[in-house]
mmCIF file of C-alpha atoms in Angstrom:
data_model
loop_
_atom_site.group_PDB
_atom_site.id
_atom_site.type_symbol
_atom_site.label_atom_id
_atom_site.label_comp_id
_atom_site.label_asym_id
_atom_site.label_seq_id
_atom_site.Cartn_x
_atom_site.Cartn_y
_atom_site.Cartn_z
ATOM 1 C CA UNK A 1 69.723 125.572 18.588
ATOM 2 C CA UNK A 2 70.611 128.802 16.783
ATOM 3 C CA UNK A 3 74.027 130.422 17.072
ATOM 4 C CA UNK A 4 72.788 133.442 19.080
ATOM 5 C CA UNK A 5 71.208 131.326 21.769
ATOM 6 C CA UNK A 6 74.360 129.217 22.013
ATOM 7 C CA UNK A 7 76.505 132.307 22.630
ATOM 8 C CA UNK A 8 74.197 133.460 25.407
ATOM 9 C CA UNK A 9 74.578 130.127 27.237
ATOM 10 C CA UNK A 10 78.365 130.157 26.874
ATOM 11 C CA UNK A 11 78.500 133.705 28.156
ATOM 12 C CA UNK A 12 76.606 132.796 31.281
ATOM 13 C CA UNK A 13 78.931 129.836 32.011
ATOM 14 C CA UNK A 14 82.029 131.986 31.508
ATOM 15 C CA UNK A 15 80.718 134.632 33.892
ATOM 16 C CA UNK A 16 80.027 132.008 36.550
ATOM 17 C CA UNK A 17 83.501 130.572 36.124
ATOM 18 C CA UNK A 18 85.104 133.989 36.269
ATOM 19 C CA UNK A 19 83.384 135.379 39.330
ATOM 20 C CA UNK A 20 82.430 132.109 41.066
ATOM 21 C CA UNK A 21 81.631 131.979 44.732
ATOM 22 C CA UNK A 22 83.877 133.837 47.249
ATOM 23 C CA UNK A 23 84.364 134.040 51.001
ATOM 24 C CA UNK A 24 85.965 136.776 53.054
ATOM 25 C CA UNK A 25 86.910 136.791 56.766
ATOM 26 C CA UNK A 26 87.330 139.862 58.846
ATOM 27 C CA UNK A 27 89.496 139.660 61.997
ATOM 28 C CA UNK A 28 87.918 141.350 64.990
ATOM 29 C CA UNK A 29 89.600 142.763 68.201
ATOM 30 C CA UNK A 30 90.163 140.813 71.506
ATOM 31 C CA UNK A 31 87.640 141.462 74.240
ATOM 32 C CA UNK A 32 88.929 140.968 77.812
ATOM 33 C CA UNK A 33 86.745 139.896 80.695
ATOM 34 C CA UNK A 34 87.983 141.321 83.993
ATOM 35 C CA UNK A 35 87.172 141.232 87.637
ATOM 36 C CA UNK A 36 88.318 143.740 90.232
ATOM 37 C CA UNK A 37 90.980 142.850 92.750
ATOM 38 C CA UNK A 38 89.268 143.021 96.153
ATOM 39 C CA UNK A 39 89.933 142.557 99.826
ATOM 40 C CA UNK A 40 88.320 139.653 101.574
ATOM 41 C CA UNK A 41 88.731 136.960 104.202
ATOM 42 C CA UNK A 42 89.792 133.501 103.077
ATOM 43 C CA UNK A 43 89.231 130.480 105.269
ATOM 44 C CA UNK A 44 90.610 127.052 104.437
ATOM 45 C CA UNK A 45 88.821 123.941 105.616
ATOM 46 C CA UNK A 46 89.340 120.210 105.745
ATOM 47 C CA UNK A 47 86.015 118.472 105.320
ATOM 48 C CA UNK A 48 85.300 115.304 107.280
ATOM 49 C CA UNK A 49 82.398 113.328 108.654
ATOM 50 C CA UNK A 50 81.990 111.541 111.947
ATOM 51 C CA UNK A 51 79.753 110.381 114.760
ATOM 52 C CA UNK A 52 78.750 112.126 117.965
ATOM 53 C CA UNK A 53 79.922 110.216 121.039
ATOM 54 C CA UNK A 54 80.149 110.923 124.772
ATOM 55 C CA UNK A 55 83.673 111.759 125.918
ATOM 56 C CA UNK A 56 83.576 109.093 128.624
ATOM 57 C CA UNK A 57 81.299 106.071 128.343
ATOM 58 C CA UNK A 58 81.512 103.363 131.005
ATOM 59 C CA UNK A 59 80.515 99.804 130.137
ATOM 60 C CA UNK A 60 78.920 98.328 133.258
ATOM 61 C CA UNK A 61 79.074 94.542 133.431
ATOM 62 C CA UNK A 62 79.087 91.711 135.911
ATOM 63 C CA UNK A 63 81.965 89.667 137.269
ATOM 64 C CA UNK A 64 79.766 86.774 138.347
ATOM 65 C CA UNK A 65 77.270 84.591 136.535
ATOM 66 C CA UNK A 66 73.653 84.464 137.487
ATOM 67 C CA UNK A 67 70.063 85.277 136.646
ATOM 68 C CA UNK A 68 68.903 88.887 136.521
ATOM 69 C CA UNK A 69 66.368 89.247 139.326
ATOM 70 C CA UNK A 70 65.678 92.990 139.275
ATOM 71 C CA UNK A 71 66.381 95.996 137.050
ATOM 72 C CA UNK A 72 66.086 99.446 138.574
ATOM 73 C CA UNK A 73 66.922 101.732 135.612
ATOM 74 C CA UNK A 74 66.070 102.112 131.934
ATOM 75 C CA UNK A 75 67.274 104.067 128.917
ATOM 76 C CA UNK A 76 68.029 107.753 129.651
ATOM 77 C CA UNK A 77 67.874 107.216 133.424
ATOM 78 C CA UNK A 78 69.973 109.689 135.396
ATOM 79 C CA UNK A 79 72.117 107.800 137.903
ATOM 80 C CA UNK A 80 74.549 108.640 140.687
ATOM 81 C CA UNK A 81 77.794 106.906 141.546
ATOM 82 C CA UNK A 82 77.045 103.765 143.586
ATOM 83 C CA UNK A 83 73.360 103.737 142.645
ATOM 84 C CA UNK A 84 71.865 100.259 142.158
ATOM 85 C CA UNK A 85 71.204 99.470 138.486
ATOM 86 C CA UNK A 86 70.265 95.784 138.630
ATOM 87 C CA UNK A 87 70.505 92.756 140.876
ATOM 88 C CA UNK A 88 71.274 89.105 140.183
ATOM 89 C CA UNK A 89 69.542 86.335 142.116
ATOM 90 C CA UNK A 90 71.602 86.301 145.358
ATOM 91 C CA UNK A 91 70.473 82.927 146.758
ATOM 92 C CA UNK A 92 73.432 80.911 145.459
ATOM 93 C CA UNK A 93 75.936 83.551 146.542
ATOM 94 C CA UNK A 94 74.326 83.775 149.986
ATOM 95 C CA UNK A 95 74.519 79.980 150.383
ATOM 96 C CA UNK A 96 78.233 80.066 149.609
ATOM 97 C CA UNK A 97 78.678 82.823 152.189
ATOM 98 C CA UNK A 98 76.835 80.797 154.820
ATOM 99 C CA UNK A 99 78.885 77.705 154.073
ATOM 100 C CA UNK A 100 82.205 79.519 154.216
ATOM 101 C CA UNK A 101 81.126 81.244 157.423
ATOM 102 C CA UNK A 102 80.508 77.854 159.026
ATOM 103 C CA UNK A 103 83.907 76.609 157.860
ATOM 104 C CA UNK A 104 85.548 79.669 159.287
ATOM 105 C CA UNK A 105 83.835 79.107 162.619
ATOM 106 C CA UNK A 106 85.113 75.518 162.674
ATOM 107 C CA UNK A 107 88.596 76.678 161.789
ATOM 108 C CA UNK A 108 88.531 79.263 164.550
ATOM 109 C CA UNK A 109 87.391 76.627 167.038
ATOM 110 C CA UNK A 110 90.133 74.262 165.911
ATOM 111 C CA UNK A 111 92.661 77.044 166.264
ATOM 112 C CA UNK A 112 91.523 77.794 169.800
ATOM 113 C CA UNK A 113 91.728 74.115 170.657
ATOM 114 C CA UNK A 114 95.222 73.860 169.174
ATOM 115 C CA UNK A 115 96.340 76.862 171.193
ATOM 116 C CA UNK A 116 94.984 75.315 174.415
ATOM 117 C CA UNK A 117 96.731 72.048 173.645
ATOM 118 C CA UNK A 118 99.937 73.932 172.917
ATOM 119 C CA UNK A 119 99.779 75.684 176.272
ATOM 120 C CA UNK A 120 99.276 72.338 178.046
ATOM 121 C CA UNK A 121 102.148 70.645 176.170
ATOM 122 C CA UNK A 122 104.405 73.576 176.812
ATOM 123 C CA UNK A 123 103.752 73.502 180.566
ATOM 124 C CA UNK A 124 104.189 69.740 180.609
ATOM 125 C CA UNK A 125 107.523 70.036 178.837
ATOM 126 C CA UNK A 126 108.696 72.676 181.317
ATOM 127 C CA UNK A 127 107.632 70.477 184.263
ATOM 128 C CA UNK A 128 109.487 67.454 182.919
ATOM 129 C CA UNK A 129 112.599 69.498 182.462
ATOM 130 C CA UNK A 130 112.384 70.604 186.083
ATOM 131 C CA UNK A 131 111.842 67.033 187.274
ATOM 132 C CA UNK A 132 114.726 65.789 185.163
ATOM 133 C CA UNK A 133 117.029 68.244 186.854
ATOM 134 C CA UNK A 134 116.090 66.575 190.181
ATOM 135 C CA UNK A 135 116.452 63.086 188.700
ATOM 136 C CA UNK A 136 112.753 62.278 189.171
ATOM 137 C CA UNK A 137 112.207 61.390 185.485
ATOM 138 C CA UNK A 138 114.374 59.956 182.771
ATOM 139 C CA UNK A 139 115.779 61.806 179.840
ATOM 140 C CA UNK A 140 113.436 59.893 177.511
ATOM 141 C CA UNK A 141 110.461 61.347 179.387
ATOM 142 C CA UNK A 142 111.835 64.840 178.835
ATOM 143 C CA UNK A 143 112.389 64.200 175.095
ATOM 144 C CA UNK A 144 108.857 62.862 174.731
ATOM 145 C CA UNK A 145 107.422 65.917 176.422
ATOM 146 C CA UNK A 146 109.471 68.154 174.151
ATOM 147 C CA UNK A 147 108.302 66.254 171.079
ATOM 148 C CA UNK A 148 104.680 66.647 172.131
ATOM 149 C CA UNK A 149 105.252 70.348 172.684
ATOM 150 C CA UNK A 150 106.716 70.835 169.179
ATOM 151 C CA UNK A 151 103.846 68.845 167.649
ATOM 152 C CA UNK A 152 101.370 71.108 169.442
ATOM 153 C CA UNK A 153 103.111 74.158 167.964
ATOM 154 C CA UNK A 154 102.753 72.623 164.487
ATOM 155 C CA UNK A 155 99.059 71.962 165.145
ATOM 156 C CA UNK A 156 98.585 75.617 166.051
ATOM 157 C CA UNK A 157 100.298 76.735 162.848
ATOM 158 C CA UNK A 158 98.137 74.357 160.786
ATOM 159 C CA UNK A 159 94.974 75.561 162.523
ATOM 160 C CA UNK A 160 95.998 79.158 161.898
ATOM 161 C CA UNK A 161 96.535 78.420 158.199
ATOM 162 C CA UNK A 162 93.173 76.670 157.977
ATOM 163 C CA UNK A 163 91.515 79.632 159.629
ATOM 164 C CA UNK A 164 93.184 82.035 157.196
ATOM 165 C CA UNK A 165 92.053 79.931 154.236
ATOM 166 C CA UNK A 166 88.503 79.865 155.554
ATOM 167 C CA UNK A 167 88.609 83.623 156.043
ATOM 168 C CA UNK A 168 89.800 84.094 152.443
ATOM 169 C CA UNK A 169 87.015 81.849 151.140
ATOM 170 C CA UNK A 170 84.456 83.800 153.130
ATOM 171 C CA UNK A 171 85.829 87.111 151.828
ATOM 172 C CA UNK A 172 85.667 85.816 148.236
ATOM 173 C CA UNK A 173 82.085 84.652 148.663
ATOM 174 C CA UNK A 174 81.117 87.946 150.276
ATOM 175 C CA UNK A 175 82.679 89.758 147.317
ATOM 176 C CA UNK A 176 80.736 87.594 144.858
ATOM 177 C CA UNK A 177 77.583 88.344 146.828
ATOM 178 C CA UNK A 178 78.301 92.049 146.504
ATOM 179 C CA UNK A 179 78.902 91.592 142.764
ATOM 180 C CA UNK A 180 75.349 90.340 142.429
ATOM 181 C CA UNK A 181 74.330 93.957 142.947
ATOM 182 C CA UNK A 182 75.183 95.951 139.799
ATOM 183 C CA UNK A 183 75.902 99.589 140.642
ATOM 184 C CA UNK A 184 76.887 102.653 138.605
ATOM 185 C CA UNK A 185 80.591 103.527 138.829
ATOM 186 C CA UNK A 186 80.002 107.198 137.929
ATOM 187 C CA UNK A 187 77.395 109.925 137.819
ATOM 188 C CA UNK A 188 75.823 109.932 134.382
ATOM 189 C CA UNK A 189 73.065 108.846 132.034
ATOM 190 C CA UNK A 190 72.154 105.298 131.020
ATOM 191 C CA UNK A 191 72.403 105.242 127.218
ATOM 192 C CA UNK A 192 72.188 101.480 126.713
ATOM 193 C CA UNK A 193 70.579 98.512 128.475
ATOM 194 C CA UNK A 194 71.356 94.997 127.244
ATOM 195 C CA UNK A 195 69.496 92.748 129.747
ATOM 196 C CA UNK A 196 65.993 91.986 130.976
ATOM 197 C CA UNK A 197 64.625 90.413 134.133
ATOM 198 C CA UNK A 198 65.011 86.620 134.030
ATOM 199 C CA UNK A 199 67.925 86.685 131.625
ATOM 200 C CA UNK A 200 70.979 84.617 132.563
ATOM 201 C CA UNK A 201 74.361 86.286 132.245
ATOM 202 C CA UNK A 202 77.585 84.304 132.175
ATOM 203 C CA UNK A 203 80.861 85.856 133.284
ATOM 204 C CA UNK A 204 83.694 83.930 131.648
ATOM 205 C CA UNK A 205 86.782 85.371 129.978
ATOM 206 C CA UNK A 206 84.907 88.488 128.813
ATOM 207 C CA UNK A 207 82.772 90.471 131.192
ATOM 208 C CA UNK A 208 79.283 90.825 129.650
ATOM 209 C CA UNK A 209 78.111 94.427 129.273
ATOM 210 C CA UNK A 210 74.749 95.035 130.900
ATOM 211 C CA UNK A 211 74.577 98.846 130.729
ATOM 212 C CA UNK A 212 76.445 101.760 129.203
ATOM 213 C CA UNK A 213 76.600 104.921 131.272
ATOM 214 C CA UNK A 214 77.676 108.210 129.690
ATOM 215 C CA UNK A 215 79.427 110.240 132.337
ATOM 216 C CA UNK A 216 78.578 113.761 131.107
ATOM 217 C CA UNK A 217 76.385 114.435 128.073
ATOM 218 C CA UNK A 218 76.994 118.179 128.251
ATOM 219 C CA UNK A 219 80.467 117.518 126.835
ATOM 220 C CA UNK A 220 80.608 115.367 123.710
ATOM 221 C CA UNK A 221 83.099 114.568 120.976
ATOM 222 C CA UNK A 222 83.011 113.809 117.262
ATOM 223 C CA UNK A 223 85.170 110.973 115.973
ATOM 224 C CA UNK A 224 85.941 112.032 112.409
ATOM 225 C CA UNK A 225 87.869 110.256 109.659
ATOM 226 C CA UNK A 226 90.398 112.426 107.783
ATOM 227 C CA UNK A 227 92.197 111.202 104.673
ATOM 228 C CA UNK A 228 95.965 110.910 104.571
ATOM 229 C CA UNK A 229 96.084 113.725 101.988
ATOM 230 C CA UNK A 230 94.687 116.199 104.549
ATOM 231 C CA UNK A 231 95.926 114.856 107.896
ATOM 232 C CA UNK A 232 99.158 116.868 107.708
ATOM 233 C CA UNK A 233 97.123 120.091 107.909
ATOM 234 C CA UNK A 234 95.296 119.086 111.093
ATOM 235 C CA UNK A 235 96.670 120.308 114.426
ATOM 236 C CA UNK A 236 95.411 120.089 118.005
ATOM 237 C CA UNK A 237 93.694 123.322 118.996
ATOM 238 C CA UNK A 238 92.250 124.165 115.582
ATOM 239 C CA UNK A 239 88.652 125.394 115.480
ATOM 240 C CA UNK A 240 85.962 123.432 113.698
ATOM 241 C CA UNK A 241 82.420 123.946 112.519
ATOM 242 C CA UNK A 242 79.916 121.148 112.173
ATOM 243 C CA UNK A 243 76.323 120.504 111.217
ATOM 244 C CA UNK A 244 73.969 117.755 112.333
ATOM 245 C CA UNK A 245 71.527 116.038 110.024
ATOM 246 C CA UNK A 246 68.745 116.807 112.451
ATOM 247 C CA UNK A 247 69.536 120.559 112.423
ATOM 248 C CA UNK A 248 70.502 121.385 108.841
ATOM 249 C CA UNK A 249 69.978 125.130 109.275
ATOM 250 C CA UNK A 250 72.182 125.445 112.376
ATOM 251 C CA UNK A 251 75.981 125.474 112.705
ATOM 252 C CA UNK A 252 77.852 124.386 115.808
ATOM 253 C CA UNK A 253 81.444 124.924 116.908
ATOM 254 C CA UNK A 254 84.108 122.626 118.313
ATOM 255 C CA UNK A 255 87.853 122.236 118.838
ATOM 256 C CA UNK A 256 90.325 119.598 117.672
ATOM 257 C CA UNK A 257 91.615 117.889 120.816
ATOM 258 C CA UNK A 258 93.322 114.784 119.461
ATOM 259 C CA UNK A 259 94.895 113.494 116.243
ATOM 260 C CA UNK A 260 95.310 109.746 116.581
ATOM 261 C CA UNK A 261 98.341 108.169 114.945
ATOM 262 C CA UNK A 262 96.715 104.799 114.269
ATOM 263 C CA UNK A 263 95.498 104.584 110.671
ATOM 264 C CA UNK A 264 92.619 102.681 109.093
ATOM 265 C CA UNK A 265 92.638 101.401 105.502
ATOM 266 C CA UNK A 266 89.319 100.866 103.748
ATOM 267 C CA UNK A 267 89.207 100.093 100.015
ATOM 268 C CA UNK A 268 92.842 101.266 99.719
ATOM 269 C CA UNK A 269 91.940 104.615 101.316
ATOM 270 C CA UNK A 270 94.009 105.488 104.396
ATOM 271 C CA UNK A 271 92.280 107.605 107.036
ATOM 272 C CA UNK A 272 93.111 108.827 110.527
ATOM 273 C CA UNK A 273 90.790 109.503 113.453
ATOM 274 C CA UNK A 274 90.577 113.131 114.555
ATOM 275 C CA UNK A 275 88.674 113.949 117.759
ATOM 276 C CA UNK A 276 86.687 117.198 117.848
ATOM 277 C CA UNK A 277 85.388 118.130 121.317
ATOM 278 C CA UNK A 278 82.082 120.024 121.436
ATOM 279 C CA UNK A 279 80.002 121.749 124.057
ATOM 280 C CA UNK A 280 76.557 120.187 124.355
ATOM 281 C CA UNK A 281 75.119 122.326 127.120
ATOM 282 C CA UNK A 282 72.047 122.993 124.978
ATOM 283 C CA UNK A 283 71.480 119.260 124.471
ATOM 284 C CA UNK A 284 71.249 119.323 120.662
ATOM 285 C CA UNK A 285 73.820 116.576 120.140
ATOM 286 C CA UNK A 286 72.653 113.021 120.820
ATOM 287 C CA UNK A 287 75.063 110.047 120.906
ATOM 288 C CA UNK A 288 75.188 108.325 117.540
ATOM 289 C CA UNK A 289 74.263 111.370 115.428
ATOM 290 C CA UNK A 290 76.102 111.898 112.138
ATOM 291 C CA UNK A 291 78.071 115.136 111.924
ATOM 292 C CA UNK A 292 79.558 116.921 108.908
ATOM 293 C CA UNK A 293 82.694 118.676 110.152
ATOM 294 C CA UNK A 294 84.730 121.511 108.630
ATOM 295 C CA UNK A 295 88.082 121.886 110.396
ATOM 296 C CA UNK A 296 89.581 125.355 109.925
ATOM 297 C CA UNK A 297 93.211 124.871 108.874
ATOM 298 C CA UNK A 298 93.995 128.464 107.859
ATOM 299 C CA UNK A 299 92.480 131.953 107.779
ATOM 300 C CA UNK A 300 93.593 135.262 106.253
ATOM 301 C CA UNK A 301 91.533 138.374 106.984
ATOM 302 C CA UNK A 302 91.241 141.538 104.868
ATOM 303 C CA UNK A 303 93.754 140.452 102.218
ATOM 304 C CA UNK A 304 93.962 141.046 98.463
ATOM 305 C CA UNK A 305 92.231 138.278 96.544
ATOM 306 C CA UNK A 306 91.646 137.445 92.901
ATOM 307 C CA UNK A 307 89.330 135.051 91.148
ATOM 308 C CA UNK A 308 90.964 131.640 90.731
ATOM 309 C CA UNK A 309 90.457 131.902 86.952
ATOM 310 C CA UNK A 310 92.951 134.782 86.871
ATOM 311 C CA UNK A 311 95.770 132.449 87.913
ATOM 312 C CA UNK A 312 95.268 130.317 84.796
ATOM 313 C CA UNK A 313 94.750 133.110 82.259
ATOM 314 C CA UNK A 314 97.227 133.996 79.533
ATOM 315 C CA UNK A 315 96.524 136.290 76.534
ATOM 316 C CA UNK A 316 95.838 134.437 73.250
ATOM 317 C CA UNK A 317 98.819 136.011 71.532
ATOM 318 C CA UNK A 318 101.264 135.409 74.391
ATOM 319 C CA UNK A 319 103.990 132.878 73.647
ATOM 320 C CA UNK A 320 106.352 133.643 76.518
ATOM 321 C CA UNK A 321 106.703 131.176 79.395
ATOM 322 C CA UNK A 322 107.158 132.379 82.957
ATOM 323 C CA UNK A 323 108.773 130.659 85.922
ATOM 324 C CA UNK A 324 106.866 132.569 88.580
ATOM 325 C CA UNK A 325 103.155 132.728 89.232
ATOM 326 C CA UNK A 326 101.559 135.910 87.923
ATOM 327 C CA UNK A 327 98.305 137.580 86.922
ATOM 328 C CA UNK A 328 97.408 139.866 84.014
ATOM 329 C CA UNK A 329 96.047 143.311 84.806
ATOM 330 C CA UNK A 330 94.174 145.308 82.149
ATOM 331 C CA UNK A 331 95.809 148.733 81.946
ATOM 332 C CA UNK A 332 95.176 151.663 79.611
ATOM 333 C CA UNK A 333 97.889 150.392 77.329
ATOM 334 C CA UNK A 334 96.586 146.823 77.391
ATOM 335 C CA UNK A 335 97.229 143.624 79.411
ATOM 336 C CA UNK A 336 100.254 143.705 81.686
ATOM 337 C CA UNK A 337 101.604 140.813 83.689
ATOM 338 C CA UNK A 338 102.666 141.080 87.357
ATOM 339 C CA UNK A 339 104.451 138.463 89.438
ATOM 340 C CA UNK A 340 102.606 137.587 92.648
ATOM 341 C CA UNK A 341 103.027 135.327 95.662
ATOM 342 C CA UNK A 342 100.082 133.125 96.508
ATOM 343 C CA UNK A 343 98.583 132.785 99.955
ATOM 344 C CA UNK A 344 95.515 130.922 101.114
ATOM 345 C CA UNK A 345 92.930 129.736 98.635
ATOM 346 C CA UNK A 346 89.392 128.414 98.590
ATOM 347 C CA UNK A 347 87.090 127.167 95.844
ATOM 348 C CA UNK A 348 86.569 130.611 94.283
ATOM 349 C CA UNK A 349 89.407 132.974 95.176
ATOM 350 C CA UNK A 350 93.069 133.079 96.152
ATOM 351 C CA UNK A 351 95.075 135.483 98.262
ATOM 352 C CA UNK A 352 97.816 137.317 96.349
ATOM 353 C CA UNK A 353 100.813 139.153 97.795
ATOM 354 C CA UNK A 354 102.165 141.992 95.644
ATOM 355 C CA UNK A 355 103.434 145.546 96.140
ATOM 356 C CA UNK A 356 102.342 146.578 92.626
ATOM 357 C CA UNK A 357 98.761 145.358 92.503
ATOM 358 C CA UNK A 358 96.165 147.415 94.320
ATOM 359 C CA UNK A 359 92.560 146.974 95.299
ATOM 360 C CA UNK A 360 90.107 147.533 92.403
ATOM 361 C CA UNK A 361 92.733 146.835 89.731
ATOM 362 C CA UNK A 362 91.123 144.957 86.869
ATOM 363 C CA UNK A 363 92.525 141.450 86.716
ATOM 364 C CA UNK A 364 91.836 139.535 83.509
ATOM 365 C CA UNK A 365 90.070 136.196 83.894
ATOM 366 C CA UNK A 366 89.211 135.458 80.242
ATOM 367 C CA UNK A 367 89.488 136.764 76.686
ATOM 368 C CA UNK A 368 87.201 136.523 73.664
ATOM 369 C CA UNK A 369 88.729 136.779 70.198
ATOM 370 C CA UNK A 370 86.250 138.284 67.675
ATOM 371 C CA UNK A 371 86.193 136.679 64.162
ATOM 372 C CA UNK A 372 83.362 137.498 61.759
ATOM 373 C CA UNK A 373 82.483 135.431 58.663
ATOM 374 C CA UNK A 374 80.379 136.564 55.752
ATOM 375 C CA UNK A 375 78.105 134.029 54.157
ATOM 376 C CA UNK A 376 78.842 132.572 50.746
ATOM 377 C CA UNK A 377 77.440 134.672 47.788
ATOM 378 C CA UNK A 378 77.362 134.279 44.028
ATOM 379 C CA UNK A 379 76.289 136.222 40.961
ATOM 380 C CA UNK A 380 72.587 136.135 40.267
ATOM 381 C CA UNK A 381 71.796 134.395 37.022
ATOM 382 C CA UNK A 382 70.770 136.942 34.401
ATOM 383 C CA UNK A 383 67.335 136.513 32.953
ATOM 384 C CA UNK A 384 67.125 134.411 29.870
#
């Protein structure tokens, strides 16, 4: 390699080493994203789910055992108080009534006989006393007559007791006979039937349920489960909205009528039962339906609100810490912080209380810091 060519190569390497590759960064300005302070209505809800149930459901059972002989109603039957729902085979109950009636008749006859005997013994005792006073009979005769009289009184008392016992037995058997006829205790609708003709029902310690009668299906209730985290916000009288799976596009209204103190723990989650009463005059709600309930726990109308993001925003260059809640408003001179009091909140916005912030002020919800980078460059190699 000649000397001239060698110098050219060295010159190129020195130039590359001298200039090299370089990078420069240009700092851009901060761009603020704002949203106007507005007036709106904020409603707070507690979400819960539950089941539609009649307010008053009567379980109709039987107090006697027997075989179902007749059934007069079915599901959805409208019934009146005292209306016959079903009937057990009455033959056994009627036989017991007949038997106890016969025993009562015998007891009544025995009582009448004892009374007649008592009257005779009483008169006999009185006669002997009179004769004794005239010395026609001995004192022993008088004592015997008195003893017979007292025995007759005891026989009357025993006959009376036997008659009362027979009467009680007859009354019990008549009651059992009446129990063989199953009647509705209220006006309502049959929503459940658990027996068929020919089925034997046994009344032991627990009365078997044959029918369920809902007293008034125009007034229903929703039994909802509310978690322990939300139960403190629920109060009797609060309004509620609910939807039914069968009517997804329709909203219904109800009222909280009861907050039950008994808790239920399932998988370490504590819940409480809250009763929401609803009007079912239109008949949309059917017992057993699932309901998604929103209980209104607070409402603020026509109040200043800001986007929830504004409550978390702080300028990138801010290092100061604040004890009070505040928001940053974009003014002509730049971001300015204002202390605010917070009111009700929902998923998107929060009520603010401030004498300095007005409607349509621009509250900052985010900031973008502009930084531009220029790509790496180097000197182009000179031609050989």
